[in-house]
PDB file of N, CA and C in Angstrom:
ATOM      1  N   GLU A   1      -6.011 -12.322 -10.572  1.00 88.00           N
ATOM      2  CA  GLU A   1      -5.997 -13.280  -9.483  1.00 88.00           C
ATOM      3  C   GLU A   1      -6.350 -12.610  -8.153  1.00 88.00           C
ATOM      4  N   GLU A   2      -5.963 -11.357  -7.973  1.00 94.00           N
ATOM      5  CA  GLU A   2      -6.262 -10.642  -6.724  1.00 94.00           C
ATOM      6  C   GLU A   2      -7.618  -9.956  -6.877  1.00 94.00           C
ATOM      7  N   LEU A   3      -8.663 -10.558  -6.302  1.00 96.00           N
ATOM      8  CA  LEU A   3     -10.036 -10.101  -6.528  1.00 96.00           C
ATOM      9  C   LEU A   3     -10.257  -8.636  -6.176  1.00 96.00           C
ATOM     10  N   ALA A   4      -9.621  -8.159  -5.120  1.00 97.00           N
ATOM     11  CA  ALA A   4      -9.833  -6.771  -4.706  1.00 97.00           C
ATOM     12  C   ALA A   4      -9.400  -5.771  -5.774  1.00 97.00           C
ATOM     13  N   LEU A   5      -8.522  -6.179  -6.666  1.00 96.00           N
ATOM     14  CA  LEU A   5      -8.035  -5.258  -7.688  1.00 96.00           C
ATOM     15  C   LEU A   5      -8.995  -5.086  -8.864  1.00 96.00           C
ATOM     16  N   HIS A   6      -9.995  -5.970  -8.972  1.00 96.00           N
ATOM     17  CA  HIS A   6     -10.888  -5.839 -10.130  1.00 96.00           C
ATOM     18  C   HIS A   6     -12.348  -6.156  -9.844  1.00 96.00           C
ATOM     19  N   GLU A   7     -12.627  -6.858  -8.776  1.00 97.00           N
ATOM     20  CA  GLU A   7     -13.975  -7.377  -8.555  1.00 97.00           C
ATOM     21  C   GLU A   7     -15.031  -6.275  -8.389  1.00 97.00           C
ATOM     22  N   GLN A   8     -14.658  -5.164  -7.783  1.00 97.00           N
ATOM     23  CA  GLN A   8     -15.636  -4.098  -7.547  1.00 97.00           C
ATOM     24  C   GLN A   8     -15.220  -2.794  -8.233  1.00 97.00           C
ATOM     25  N   ASP A   9     -14.748  -2.904  -9.452  1.00 94.00           N
ATOM     26  CA  ASP A   9     -14.322  -1.725 -10.209  1.00 94.00           C
ATOM     27  C   ASP A   9     -15.444  -0.713 -10.422  1.00 94.00           C
ATOM     28  N   ASP A  10     -16.668  -1.181 -10.487  1.00 95.00           N
ATOM     29  CA  ASP A  10     -17.774  -0.316 -10.885  1.00 95.00           C
ATOM     30  C   ASP A  10     -18.653   0.156  -9.734  1.00 95.00           C
ATOM     31  N   VAL A  11     -18.201  -0.051  -8.488  1.00 96.00           N
ATOM     32  CA  VAL A  11     -18.989   0.399  -7.336  1.00 96.00           C
ATOM     33  C   VAL A  11     -18.076   1.120  -6.337  1.00 96.00           C
ATOM     34  N   PRO A  12     -18.609   2.127  -5.656  1.00 96.00           N
ATOM     35  CA  PRO A  12     -17.790   2.883  -4.701  1.00 96.00           C
ATOM     36  C   PRO A  12     -17.223   2.035  -3.555  1.00 96.00           C
ATOM     37  N   GLN A  13     -17.899   0.944  -3.198  1.00 96.00           N
ATOM     38  CA  GLN A  13     -17.441   0.100  -2.093  1.00 96.00           C
ATOM     39  C   GLN A  13     -16.099  -0.576  -2.382  1.00 96.00           C
ATOM     40  N   GLY A  14     -15.680  -0.591  -3.627  1.00 98.00           N
ATOM     41  CA  GLY A  14     -14.437  -1.256  -3.995  1.00 98.00           C
ATOM     42  C   GLY A  14     -13.197  -0.399  -3.851  1.00 98.00           C
ATOM     43  N   PHE A  15     -13.371   0.889  -3.490  1.00 98.00           N
ATOM     44  CA  PHE A  15     -12.244   1.824  -3.445  1.00 98.00           C
ATOM     45  C   PHE A  15     -12.347   2.704  -2.210  1.00 98.00           C
ATOM     46  N   GLN A  16     -11.210   2.943  -1.557  1.00 98.00           N
ATOM     47  CA  GLN A  16     -11.170   3.832  -0.394  1.00 98.00           C
ATOM     48  C   GLN A  16      -9.851   4.600  -0.382  1.00 98.00           C
ATOM     49  N   TRP A  17      -9.938   5.921  -0.470  1.00 98.00           N
ATOM     50  CA  TRP A  17      -8.737   6.744  -0.355  1.00 98.00           C
ATOM     51  C   TRP A  17      -8.189   6.664   1.059  1.00 98.00           C
ATOM     52  N   LEU A  18      -6.886   6.562   1.201  1.00 98.00           N
ATOM     53  CA  LEU A  18      -6.214   6.719   2.487  1.00 98.00           C
ATOM     54  C   LEU A  18      -5.398   8.010   2.486  1.00 98.00           C
ATOM     55  N   ILE A  19      -4.598   8.198   1.434  1.00 98.00           N
ATOM     56  CA  ILE A  19      -3.760   9.397   1.326  1.00 98.00           C
ATOM     57  C   ILE A  19      -3.935   9.968  -0.076  1.00 98.00           C
ATOM     58  N   GLY A  20      -4.494  11.143  -0.148  1.00 98.00           N
ATOM     59  CA  GLY A  20      -4.653  11.810  -1.428  1.00 98.00           C
ATOM     60  C   GLY A  20      -4.236  13.263  -1.359  1.00 98.00           C
ATOM     61  N   ASP A  21      -3.622  13.637  -0.221  1.00 97.00           N
ATOM     62  CA  ASP A  21      -3.316  15.049   0.005  1.00 97.00           C
ATOM     63  C   ASP A  21      -1.888  15.303   0.487  1.00 97.00           C
ATOM     64  N   ASP A  22      -0.977  14.375   0.281  1.00 98.00           N
ATOM     65  CA  ASP A  22       0.405  14.555   0.735  1.00 98.00           C
ATOM     66  C   ASP A  22       1.248  15.171  -0.381  1.00 98.00           C
ATOM     67  N   ALA A  23       1.042  16.461  -0.605  1.00 97.00           N
ATOM     68  CA  ALA A  23       1.760  17.160  -1.672  1.00 97.00           C
ATOM     69  C   ALA A  23       3.251  17.260  -1.381  1.00 97.00           C
ATOM     70  N   THR A  24       3.630  17.283  -0.116  1.00 97.00           N
ATOM     71  CA  THR A  24       5.047  17.390   0.252  1.00 97.00           C
ATOM     72  C   THR A  24       5.848  16.187  -0.225  1.00 97.00           C
ATOM     73  N   ASN A  25       5.308  14.991  -0.028  1.00 98.00           N
ATOM     74  CA  ASN A  25       6.015  13.758  -0.390  1.00 98.00           C
ATOM     75  C   ASN A  25       5.573  13.163  -1.721  1.00 98.00           C
ATOM     76  N   SER A  26       4.489  13.664  -2.278  1.00 98.00           N
ATOM     77  CA  SER A  26       3.919  13.125  -3.525  1.00 98.00           C
ATOM     78  C   SER A  26       3.663  11.626  -3.435  1.00 98.00           C
ATOM     79  N   VAL A  27       3.084  11.216  -2.305  1.00 99.00           N
ATOM     80  CA  VAL A  27       2.707   9.820  -2.087  1.00 99.00           C
ATOM     81  C   VAL A  27       1.185   9.745  -2.017  1.00 99.00           C
ATOM     82  N   PHE A  28       0.634   8.766  -2.717  1.00 99.00           N
ATOM     83  CA  PHE A  28      -0.798   8.484  -2.667  1.00 99.00           C
ATOM     84  C   PHE A  28      -0.977   7.060  -2.173  1.00 99.00           C
ATOM     85  N   ALA A  29      -2.051   6.817  -1.421  1.00 99.00           N
ATOM     86  CA  ALA A  29      -2.342   5.458  -0.957  1.00 99.00           C
ATOM     87  C   ALA A  29      -3.850   5.253  -0.941  1.00 99.00           C
ATOM     88  N   TRP A  30      -4.260   4.048  -1.325  1.00 99.00           N
ATOM     89  CA  TRP A  30      -5.676   3.717  -1.310  1.00 99.00           C
ATOM     90  C   TRP A  30      -5.844   2.223  -1.082  1.00 99.00           C
ATOM     91  N   LEU A  31      -7.055   1.868  -0.692  1.00 98.00           N
ATOM     92  CA  LEU A  31      -7.427   0.466  -0.527  1.00 98.00           C
ATOM     93  C   LEU A  31      -8.371   0.073  -1.645  1.00 98.00           C
ATOM     94  N   ARG A  32      -8.227  -1.141  -2.116  1.00 98.00           N
ATOM     95  CA  ARG A  32      -9.197  -1.776  -3.003  1.00 98.00           C
ATOM     96  C   ARG A  32      -9.809  -2.916  -2.190  1.00 98.00           C
ATOM     97  N   TRP A  33     -11.096  -3.125  -2.326  1.00 98.00           N
ATOM     98  CA  TRP A  33     -11.822  -4.123  -1.541  1.00 98.00           C
ATOM     99  C   TRP A  33     -12.473  -5.166  -2.445  1.00 98.00           C
ATOM    100  N   SER A  34     -12.362  -6.425  -2.042  1.00 98.00           N
ATOM    101  CA  SER A  34     -13.083  -7.499  -2.734  1.00 98.00           C
ATOM    102  C   SER A  34     -14.515  -7.542  -2.206  1.00 98.00           C
ATOM    103  N   LYS A  35     -15.379  -8.280  -2.874  1.00 97.00           N
ATOM    104  CA  LYS A  35     -16.754  -8.449  -2.396  1.00 97.00           C
ATOM    105  C   LYS A  35     -16.793  -9.136  -1.038  1.00 97.00           C
ATOM    106  N   ALA A  36     -15.789  -9.960  -0.748  1.00 97.00           N
ATOM    107  CA  ALA A  36     -15.709 -10.661   0.537  1.00 97.00           C
ATOM    108  C   ALA A  36     -15.139  -9.775   1.645  1.00 97.00           C
ATOM    109  N   GLY A  37     -14.810  -8.530   1.319  1.00 97.00           N
ATOM    110  CA  GLY A  37     -14.300  -7.608   2.328  1.00 97.00           C
ATOM    111  C   GLY A  37     -12.810  -7.719   2.598  1.00 97.00           C
ATOM    112  N   LYS A  38     -12.071  -8.287   1.656  1.00 97.00           N
ATOM    113  CA  LYS A  38     -10.617  -8.418   1.793  1.00 97.00           C
ATOM    114  C   LYS A  38      -9.943  -7.215   1.131  1.00 97.00           C
ATOM    115  N   PRO A  39      -9.110  -6.479   1.893  1.00 98.00           N
ATOM    116  CA  PRO A  39      -8.470  -5.297   1.326  1.00 98.00           C
ATOM    117  C   PRO A  39      -7.125  -5.587   0.672  1.00 98.00           C
ATOM    118  N   VAL A  40      -6.789  -4.752  -0.289  1.00 98.00           N
ATOM    119  CA  VAL A  40      -5.454  -4.700  -0.882  1.00 98.00           C
ATOM    120  C   VAL A  40      -5.034  -3.237  -0.818  1.00 98.00           C
ATOM    121  N   LEU A  41      -3.815  -3.000  -0.350  1.00 99.00           N
ATOM    122  CA  LEU A  41      -3.282  -1.650  -0.213  1.00 99.00           C
ATOM    123  C   LEU A  41      -2.398  -1.311  -1.404  1.00 99.00           C
ATOM    124  N   VAL A  42      -2.617  -0.130  -1.978  1.00 99.00           N
ATOM    125  CA  VAL A  42      -1.780   0.370  -3.070  1.00 99.00           C
ATOM    126  C   VAL A  42      -1.135   1.669  -2.595  1.00 99.00           C
ATOM    127  N   VAL A  43       0.196   1.749  -2.719  1.00 99.00           N
ATOM    128  CA  VAL A  43       0.942   2.948  -2.330  1.00 99.00           C
ATOM    129  C   VAL A  43       1.815   3.352  -3.508  1.00 99.00           C
ATOM    130  N   ALA A  44       1.691   4.600  -3.945  1.00 99.00           N
ATOM    131  CA  ALA A  44       2.465   5.098  -5.082  1.00 99.00           C
ATOM    132  C   ALA A  44       3.312   6.290  -4.651  1.00 99.00           C
ATOM    133  N   ASN A  45       4.605   6.225  -4.949  1.00 99.00           N
ATOM    134  CA  ASN A  45       5.538   7.316  -4.677  1.00 99.00           C
ATOM    135  C   ASN A  45       5.892   7.953  -6.017  1.00 99.00           C
ATOM    136  N   PHE A  46       5.453   9.187  -6.221  1.00 98.00           N
ATOM    137  CA  PHE A  46       5.646   9.860  -7.503  1.00 98.00           C
ATOM    138  C   PHE A  46       6.867  10.775  -7.530  1.00 98.00           C
ATOM    139  N   THR A  47       7.866  10.491  -6.689  1.00 98.00           N
ATOM    140  CA  THR A  47       9.109  11.263  -6.701  1.00 98.00           C
ATOM    141  C   THR A  47      10.286  10.310  -6.881  1.00 98.00           C
ATOM    142  N   PRO A  48      11.457  10.832  -7.272  1.00 98.00           N
ATOM    143  CA  PRO A  48      12.648   9.989  -7.379  1.00 98.00           C
ATOM    144  C   PRO A  48      13.330   9.768  -6.029  1.00 98.00           C
ATOM    145  N   VAL A  49      12.668  10.161  -4.947  1.00 97.00           N
ATOM    146  CA  VAL A  49      13.222  10.042  -3.599  1.00 97.00           C
ATOM    147  C   VAL A  49      12.622   8.824  -2.904  1.00 97.00           C
ATOM    148  N   PRO A  50      13.447   7.853  -2.475  1.00 97.00           N
ATOM    149  CA  PRO A  50      12.901   6.733  -1.707  1.00 97.00           C
ATOM    150  C   PRO A  50      12.377   7.238  -0.362  1.00 97.00           C
ATOM    151  N   ARG A  51      11.286   6.704   0.082  1.00 98.00           N
ATOM    152  CA  ARG A  51      10.709   7.087   1.380  1.00 98.00           C
ATOM    153  C   ARG A  51      11.010   5.979   2.384  1.00 98.00           C
ATOM    154  N   GLU A  52      11.414   6.364   3.592  1.00 98.00           N
ATOM    155  CA  GLU A  52      11.714   5.383   4.637  1.00 98.00           C
ATOM    156  C   GLU A  52      10.719   5.528   5.769  1.00 98.00           C
ATOM    157  N   ALA A  53      10.195   4.409   6.212  1.00 98.00           N
ATOM    158  CA  ALA A  53       9.254   4.353   7.337  1.00 98.00           C
ATOM    159  C   ALA A  53       8.079   5.314   7.128  1.00 98.00           C
ATOM    160  N   TYR A  54       7.557   5.335   5.924  1.00 98.00           N
ATOM    161  CA  TYR A  54       6.409   6.179   5.594  1.00 98.00           C
ATOM    162  C   TYR A  54       5.159   5.525   6.180  1.00 98.00           C
ATOM    163  N   ARG A  55       4.475   6.237   7.038  1.00 98.00           N
ATOM    164  CA  ARG A  55       3.348   5.691   7.794  1.00 98.00           C
ATOM    165  C   ARG A  55       2.074   5.691   6.961  1.00 98.00           C
ATOM    166  N   VAL A  56       1.422   4.515   6.887  1.00 99.00           N
ATOM    167  CA  VAL A  56       0.154   4.359   6.169  1.00 99.00           C
ATOM    168  C   VAL A  56      -0.794   3.540   7.040  1.00 99.00           C
ATOM    169  N   GLY A  57      -1.969   4.070   7.318  1.00 98.00           N
ATOM    170  CA  GLY A  57      -2.969   3.345   8.092  1.00 98.00           C
ATOM    171  C   GLY A  57      -3.589   2.220   7.285  1.00 98.00           C
ATOM    172  N   VAL A  58      -3.891   1.111   7.971  1.00 99.00           N
ATOM    173  CA  VAL A  58      -4.518  -0.042   7.314  1.00 99.00           C
ATOM    174  C   VAL A  58      -5.639  -0.589   8.198  1.00 99.00           C
ATOM    175  N   PRO A  59      -6.618  -1.274   7.602  1.00 98.00           N
ATOM    176  CA  PRO A  59      -7.785  -1.715   8.355  1.00 98.00           C
ATOM    177  C   PRO A  59      -7.613  -3.016   9.134  1.00 98.00           C
ATOM    178  N   GLU A  60      -6.530  -3.745   8.897  1.00 98.00           N
ATOM    179  CA  GLU A  60      -6.344  -5.034   9.572  1.00 98.00           C
ATOM    180  C   GLU A  60      -4.956  -5.125  10.183  1.00 98.00           C
ATOM    181  N   ALA A  61      -4.898  -5.588  11.441  1.00 98.00           N
ATOM    182  CA  ALA A  61      -3.616  -5.824  12.103  1.00 98.00           C
ATOM    183  C   ALA A  61      -3.002  -7.119  11.589  1.00 98.00           C
ATOM    184  N   GLY A  62      -1.674  -7.197  11.657  1.00 98.00           N
ATOM    185  CA  GLY A  62      -0.970  -8.406  11.236  1.00 98.00           C
ATOM    186  C   GLY A  62       0.090  -8.094  10.209  1.00 98.00           C
ATOM    187  N   THR A  63       0.471  -9.107   9.461  1.00 98.00           N
ATOM    188  CA  THR A  63       1.498  -8.950   8.438  1.00 98.00           C
ATOM    189  C   THR A  63       0.851  -8.658   7.090  1.00 98.00           C
ATOM    190  N   TRP A  64       1.396  -7.674   6.409  1.00 99.00           N
ATOM    191  CA  TRP A  64       0.969  -7.332   5.052  1.00 99.00           C
ATOM    192  C   TRP A  64       2.106  -7.694   4.118  1.00 99.00           C
ATOM    193  N   HIS A  65       1.812  -8.514   3.113  1.00 98.00           N
ATOM    194  CA  HIS A  65       2.826  -9.011   2.182  1.00 98.00           C
ATOM    195  C   HIS A  65       2.789  -8.232   0.875  1.00 98.00           C
ATOM    196  N   GLU A  66       3.974  -7.908   0.373  1.00 97.00           N
ATOM    197  CA  GLU A  66       4.071  -7.275  -0.937  1.00 97.00           C
ATOM    198  C   GLU A  66       3.705  -8.297  -2.005  1.00 97.00           C
ATOM    199  N   ILE A  67       2.715  -7.957  -2.806  1.00 97.00           N
ATOM    200  CA  ILE A  67       2.416  -8.818  -3.946  1.00 97.00           C
ATOM    201  C   ILE A  67       2.968  -8.207  -5.228  1.00 97.00           C
ATOM    202  N   ILE A  68       3.177  -6.888  -5.200  1.00 97.00           N
ATOM    203  CA  ILE A  68       3.875  -6.217  -6.301  1.00 97.00           C
ATOM    204  C   ILE A  68       4.722  -5.092  -5.714  1.00 97.00           C
ATOM    205  N   ASN A  69       5.971  -5.041  -6.158  1.00 98.00           N
ATOM    206  CA  ASN A  69       6.856  -3.910  -5.898  1.00 98.00           C
ATOM    207  C   ASN A  69       7.451  -3.565  -7.261  1.00 98.00           C
ATOM    208  N   SER A  70       7.057  -2.439  -7.808  1.00 98.00           N
ATOM    209  CA  SER A  70       7.502  -2.098  -9.162  1.00 98.00           C
ATOM    210  C   SER A  70       9.011  -1.859  -9.241  1.00 98.00           C
ATOM    211  N   ASP A  71       9.685  -1.772  -8.093  1.00 97.00           N
ATOM    212  CA  ASP A  71      11.135  -1.581  -8.059  1.00 97.00           C
ATOM    213  C   ASP A  71      11.875  -2.893  -7.791  1.00 97.00           C
ATOM    214  N   ALA A  72      11.177  -4.011  -7.855  1.00 96.00           N
ATOM    215  CA  ALA A  72      11.804  -5.321  -7.619  1.00 96.00           C
ATOM    216  C   ALA A  72      12.797  -5.652  -8.731  1.00 96.00           C
ATOM    217  N   GLY A  73      13.765  -6.469  -8.383  1.00 94.00           N
ATOM    218  CA  GLY A  73      14.781  -6.881  -9.347  1.00 94.00           C
ATOM    219  C   GLY A  73      14.203  -7.575 -10.563  1.00 94.00           C
ATOM    220  N   VAL A  74      13.108  -8.303 -10.394  1.00 94.00           N
ATOM    221  CA  VAL A  74      12.481  -9.001 -11.511  1.00 94.00           C
ATOM    222  C   VAL A  74      12.012  -8.018 -12.587  1.00 94.00           C
ATOM    223  N   TYR A  75      11.789  -6.756 -12.185  1.00 95.00           N
ATOM    224  CA  TYR A  75      11.412  -5.707 -13.139  1.00 95.00           C
ATOM    225  C   TYR A  75      12.608  -4.805 -13.458  1.00 95.00           C
ATOM    226  N   SER A  76      13.812  -5.291 -13.181  1.00 95.00           N
ATOM    227  CA  SER A  76      15.070  -4.544 -13.375  1.00 95.00           C
ATOM    228  C   SER A  76      15.180  -3.332 -12.459  1.00 95.00           C
ATOM    229  N   GLY A  77      14.535  -3.416 -11.287  1.00 95.00           N
ATOM    230  CA  GLY A  77      14.617  -2.344 -10.303  1.00 95.00           C
ATOM    231  C   GLY A  77      15.753  -2.561  -9.322  1.00 95.00           C
ATOM    232  N   SER A  78      15.797  -1.711  -8.313  1.00 95.00           N
ATOM    233  CA  SER A  78      16.877  -1.749  -7.320  1.00 95.00           C
ATOM    234  C   SER A  78      16.551  -2.617  -6.106  1.00 95.00           C
ATOM    235  N   ASN A  79      15.347  -3.182  -6.051  1.00 95.00           N
ATOM    236  CA  ASN A  79      14.880  -3.992  -4.917  1.00 95.00           C
ATOM    237  C   ASN A  79      14.653  -3.179  -3.654  1.00 95.00           C
ATOM    238  N   TYR A  80      14.479  -1.865  -3.784  1.00 96.00           N
ATOM    239  CA  TYR A  80      14.151  -1.057  -2.615  1.00 96.00           C
ATOM    240  C   TYR A  80      12.702  -1.339  -2.246  1.00 96.00           C
ATOM    241  N   GLY A  81      12.457  -1.618  -0.982  1.00 93.00           N
ATOM    242  CA  GLY A  81      11.090  -1.909  -0.559  1.00 93.00           C
ATOM    243  C   GLY A  81      11.039  -2.403   0.862  1.00 93.00           C
ATOM    244  N   ASN A  82      10.275  -3.445   1.084  1.00 94.00           N
ATOM    245  CA  ASN A  82       9.949  -3.891   2.431  1.00 94.00           C
ATOM    246  C   ASN A  82      10.309  -5.343   2.692  1.00 94.00           C
ATOM    247  N   GLY A  83      11.230  -5.886   1.928  1.00 93.00           N
ATOM    248  CA  GLY A  83      11.659  -7.261   2.154  1.00 93.00           C
ATOM    249  C   GLY A  83      10.546  -8.270   1.989  1.00 93.00           C
ATOM    250  N   GLY A  84       9.542  -7.934   1.208  1.00 92.00           N
ATOM    251  CA  GLY A  84       8.449  -8.861   0.957  1.00 92.00           C
ATOM    252  C   GLY A  84       7.243  -8.674   1.844  1.00 92.00           C
ATOM    253  N   GLY A  85       7.392  -7.959   2.955  1.00 96.00           N
ATOM    254  CA  GLY A  85       6.250  -7.745   3.834  1.00 96.00           C
ATOM    255  C   GLY A  85       6.619  -6.942   5.061  1.00 96.00           C
ATOM    256  N   VAL A  86       5.598  -6.518   5.783  1.00 98.00           N
ATOM    257  CA  VAL A  86       5.807  -5.712   6.988  1.00 98.00           C
ATOM    258  C   VAL A  86       4.631  -5.941   7.935  1.00 98.00           C
ATOM    259  N   SER A  87       4.902  -5.843   9.228  1.00 99.00           N
ATOM    260  CA  SER A  87       3.864  -6.036  10.249  1.00 99.00           C
ATOM    261  C   SER A  87       3.330  -4.690  10.726  1.00 99.00           C
ATOM    262  N   THR A  88       2.078  -4.686  11.127  1.00 99.00           N
ATOM    263  CA  THR A  88       1.442  -3.454  11.588  1.00 99.00           C
ATOM    264  C   THR A  88       1.986  -3.035  12.949  1.00 99.00           C
ATOM    265  N   ASP A  89       1.843  -1.746  13.212  1.00 98.00           N
ATOM    266  CA  ASP A  89       2.135  -1.152  14.513  1.00 98.00           C
ATOM    267  C   ASP A  89       0.812  -0.671  15.093  1.00 98.00           C
ATOM    268  N   PRO A  90       0.691  -0.656  16.431  1.00 98.00           N
ATOM    269  CA  PRO A  90      -0.559  -0.182  17.037  1.00 98.00           C
ATOM    270  C   PRO A  90      -0.649   1.344  17.063  1.00 98.00           C
ATOM    271  N   GLN A  91      -0.272   1.968  15.974  1.00 98.00           N
ATOM    272  CA  GLN A  91      -0.289   3.426  15.854  1.00 98.00           C
ATOM    273  C   GLN A  91      -1.363   3.829  14.850  1.00 98.00           C
ATOM    274  N   PRO A  92      -2.404   4.528  15.309  1.00 98.00           N
ATOM    275  CA  PRO A  92      -3.450   4.961  14.386  1.00 98.00           C
ATOM    276  C   PRO A  92      -2.911   5.921  13.326  1.00 98.00           C
ATOM    277  N   SER A  93      -3.472   5.827  12.136  1.00 98.00           N
ATOM    278  CA  SER A  93      -3.074   6.712  11.044  1.00 98.00           C
ATOM    279  C   SER A  93      -4.126   6.648   9.943  1.00 98.00           C
ATOM    280  N   HIS A  94      -4.383   7.776   9.325  1.00 97.00           N
ATOM    281  CA  HIS A  94      -5.296   7.864   8.179  1.00 97.00           C
ATOM    282  C   HIS A  94      -6.668   7.240   8.454  1.00 97.00           C
ATOM    283  N   GLY A  95      -7.182   7.461   9.662  1.00 96.00           N
ATOM    284  CA  GLY A  95      -8.499   6.962  10.021  1.00 96.00           C
ATOM    285  C   GLY A  95      -8.557   5.481  10.332  1.00 96.00           C
ATOM    286  N   GLN A  96      -7.399   4.834  10.441  1.00 97.00           N
ATOM    287  CA  GLN A  96      -7.332   3.402  10.742  1.00 97.00           C
ATOM    288  C   GLN A  96      -6.687   3.220  12.120  1.00 97.00           C
ATOM    289  N   GLU A  97      -7.018   2.125  12.806  1.00 98.00           N
ATOM    290  CA  GLU A  97      -6.506   1.901  14.159  1.00 98.00           C
ATOM    291  C   GLU A  97      -5.065   1.418  14.188  1.00 98.00           C
ATOM    292  N   VAL A  98      -4.598   0.802  13.119  1.00 99.00           N
ATOM    293  CA  VAL A  98      -3.217   0.318  13.039  1.00 99.00           C
ATOM    294  C   VAL A  98      -2.591   0.847  11.754  1.00 99.00           C
ATOM    295  N   SER A  99      -1.261   0.750  11.684  1.00 99.00           N
ATOM    296  CA  SER A  99      -0.589   1.285  10.503  1.00 99.00           C
ATOM    297  C   SER A  99       0.677   0.504  10.195  1.00 99.00           C
ATOM    298  N   LEU A 100       1.200   0.762   9.019  1.00 99.00           N
ATOM    299  CA  LEU A 100       2.445   0.164   8.545  1.00 99.00           C
ATOM    300  C   LEU A 100       3.479   1.266   8.364  1.00 99.00           C
ATOM    301  N   ALA A 101       4.734   0.955   8.651  1.00 99.00           N
ATOM    302  CA  ALA A 101       5.852   1.842   8.329  1.00 99.00           C
ATOM    303  C   ALA A 101       6.492   1.267   7.068  1.00 99.00           C
ATOM    304  N   LEU A 102       6.153   1.841   5.930  1.00 99.00           N
ATOM    305  CA  LEU A 102       6.560   1.297   4.634  1.00 99.00           C
ATOM    306  C   LEU A 102       7.731   2.063   4.034  1.00 99.00           C
ATOM    307  N   ASN A 103       8.417   1.404   3.116  1.00 98.00           N
ATOM    308  CA  ASN A 103       9.489   2.011   2.338  1.00 98.00           C
ATOM    309  C   ASN A 103       9.070   2.048   0.867  1.00 98.00           C
ATOM    310  N   PRO A 104       8.258   3.034   0.487  1.00 98.00           N
ATOM    311  CA  PRO A 104       7.869   3.126  -0.922  1.00 98.00           C
ATOM    312  C   PRO A 104       9.079   3.461  -1.799  1.00 98.00           C
ATOM    313  N   PRO A 105       9.298   2.695  -2.855  1.00 98.00           N
ATOM    314  CA  PRO A 105      10.450   2.943  -3.719  1.00 98.00           C
ATOM    315  C   PRO A 105      10.271   4.223  -4.535  1.00 98.00           C
ATOM    316  N   PRO A 106      11.381   4.794  -4.996  1.00 98.00           N
ATOM    317  CA  PRO A 106      11.284   6.004  -5.811  1.00 98.00           C
ATOM    318  C   PRO A 106      10.581   5.715  -7.136  1.00 98.00           C
ATOM    319  N   LEU A 107       9.689   6.613  -7.508  1.00 98.00           N
ATOM    320  CA  LEU A 107       8.933   6.472  -8.761  1.00 98.00           C
ATOM    321  C   LEU A 107       8.351   5.068  -8.892  1.00 98.00           C
ATOM    322  N   GLY A 108       7.816   4.576  -7.773  1.00 98.00           N
ATOM    323  CA  GLY A 108       7.345   3.195  -7.758  1.00 98.00           C
ATOM    324  C   GLY A 108       6.006   3.015  -7.081  1.00 98.00           C
ATOM    325  N   VAL A 109       5.495   1.798  -7.214  1.00 98.00           N
ATOM    326  CA  VAL A 109       4.212   1.414  -6.639  1.00 98.00           C
ATOM    327  C   VAL A 109       4.385   0.125  -5.854  1.00 98.00           C
ATOM    328  N   LEU A 110       3.755   0.086  -4.678  1.00 98.00           N
ATOM    329  CA  LEU A 110       3.669  -1.132  -3.874  1.00 98.00           C
ATOM    330  C   LEU A 110       2.216  -1.571  -3.836  1.00 98.00           C
ATOM    331  N   ILE A 111       1.991  -2.869  -3.897  1.00 98.00           N
ATOM    332  CA  ILE A 111       0.670  -3.436  -3.651  1.00 98.00           C
ATOM    333  C   ILE A 111       0.861  -4.515  -2.604  1.00 98.00           C
ATOM    334  N   LEU A 112       0.101  -4.397  -1.505  1.00 98.00           N
ATOM    335  CA  LEU A 112       0.231  -5.332  -0.388  1.00 98.00           C
ATOM    336  C   LEU A 112      -1.128  -5.889  -0.011  1.00 98.00           C
ATOM    337  N   ARG A 113      -1.127  -7.103   0.533  1.00 98.00           N
ATOM    338  CA  ARG A 113      -2.373  -7.699   1.033  1.00 98.00           C
ATOM    339  C   ARG A 113      -2.139  -8.216   2.441  1.00 98.00           C
ATOM    340  N   ALA A 114      -3.196  -8.178   3.229  1.00 96.00           N
ATOM    341  CA  ALA A 114      -3.137  -8.674   4.605  1.00 96.00           C
ATOM    342  C   ALA A 114      -3.145 -10.192   4.592  1.00 96.00           C
ATOM    343  N   GLU A 115      -2.350 -10.777   5.453  1.00 91.00           N
ATOM    344  CA  GLU A 115      -2.316 -12.244   5.582  1.00 91.00           C
ATOM    345  C   GLU A 115      -2.845 -12.641   6.939  1.00 91.00           C
TER     346      GLU A 115
END
């Protein structure tokens, strides 16, 4: 249903690394893009340590809604996350003009989309 997650699987324009070098926190983040230019943000925390206010740059200002939190109660998780969504701050990060202060769950993945 989320076009950015599959529509451009076979072309470089469908994927953009944001964080691939944070060995200290073991967090990776990337954008997936639809053909219409709509981004989806994926953030993965590969440690058992919850991260608080972890800064991730994003290409669009506004509210970003969680469409998947692998630590949600519906998946028998602890519900650690972002309360369903978070608004951008005017703080540049990872080559983007605005950013989010996210709470990536331990050993979990977040997927968010701009609204």
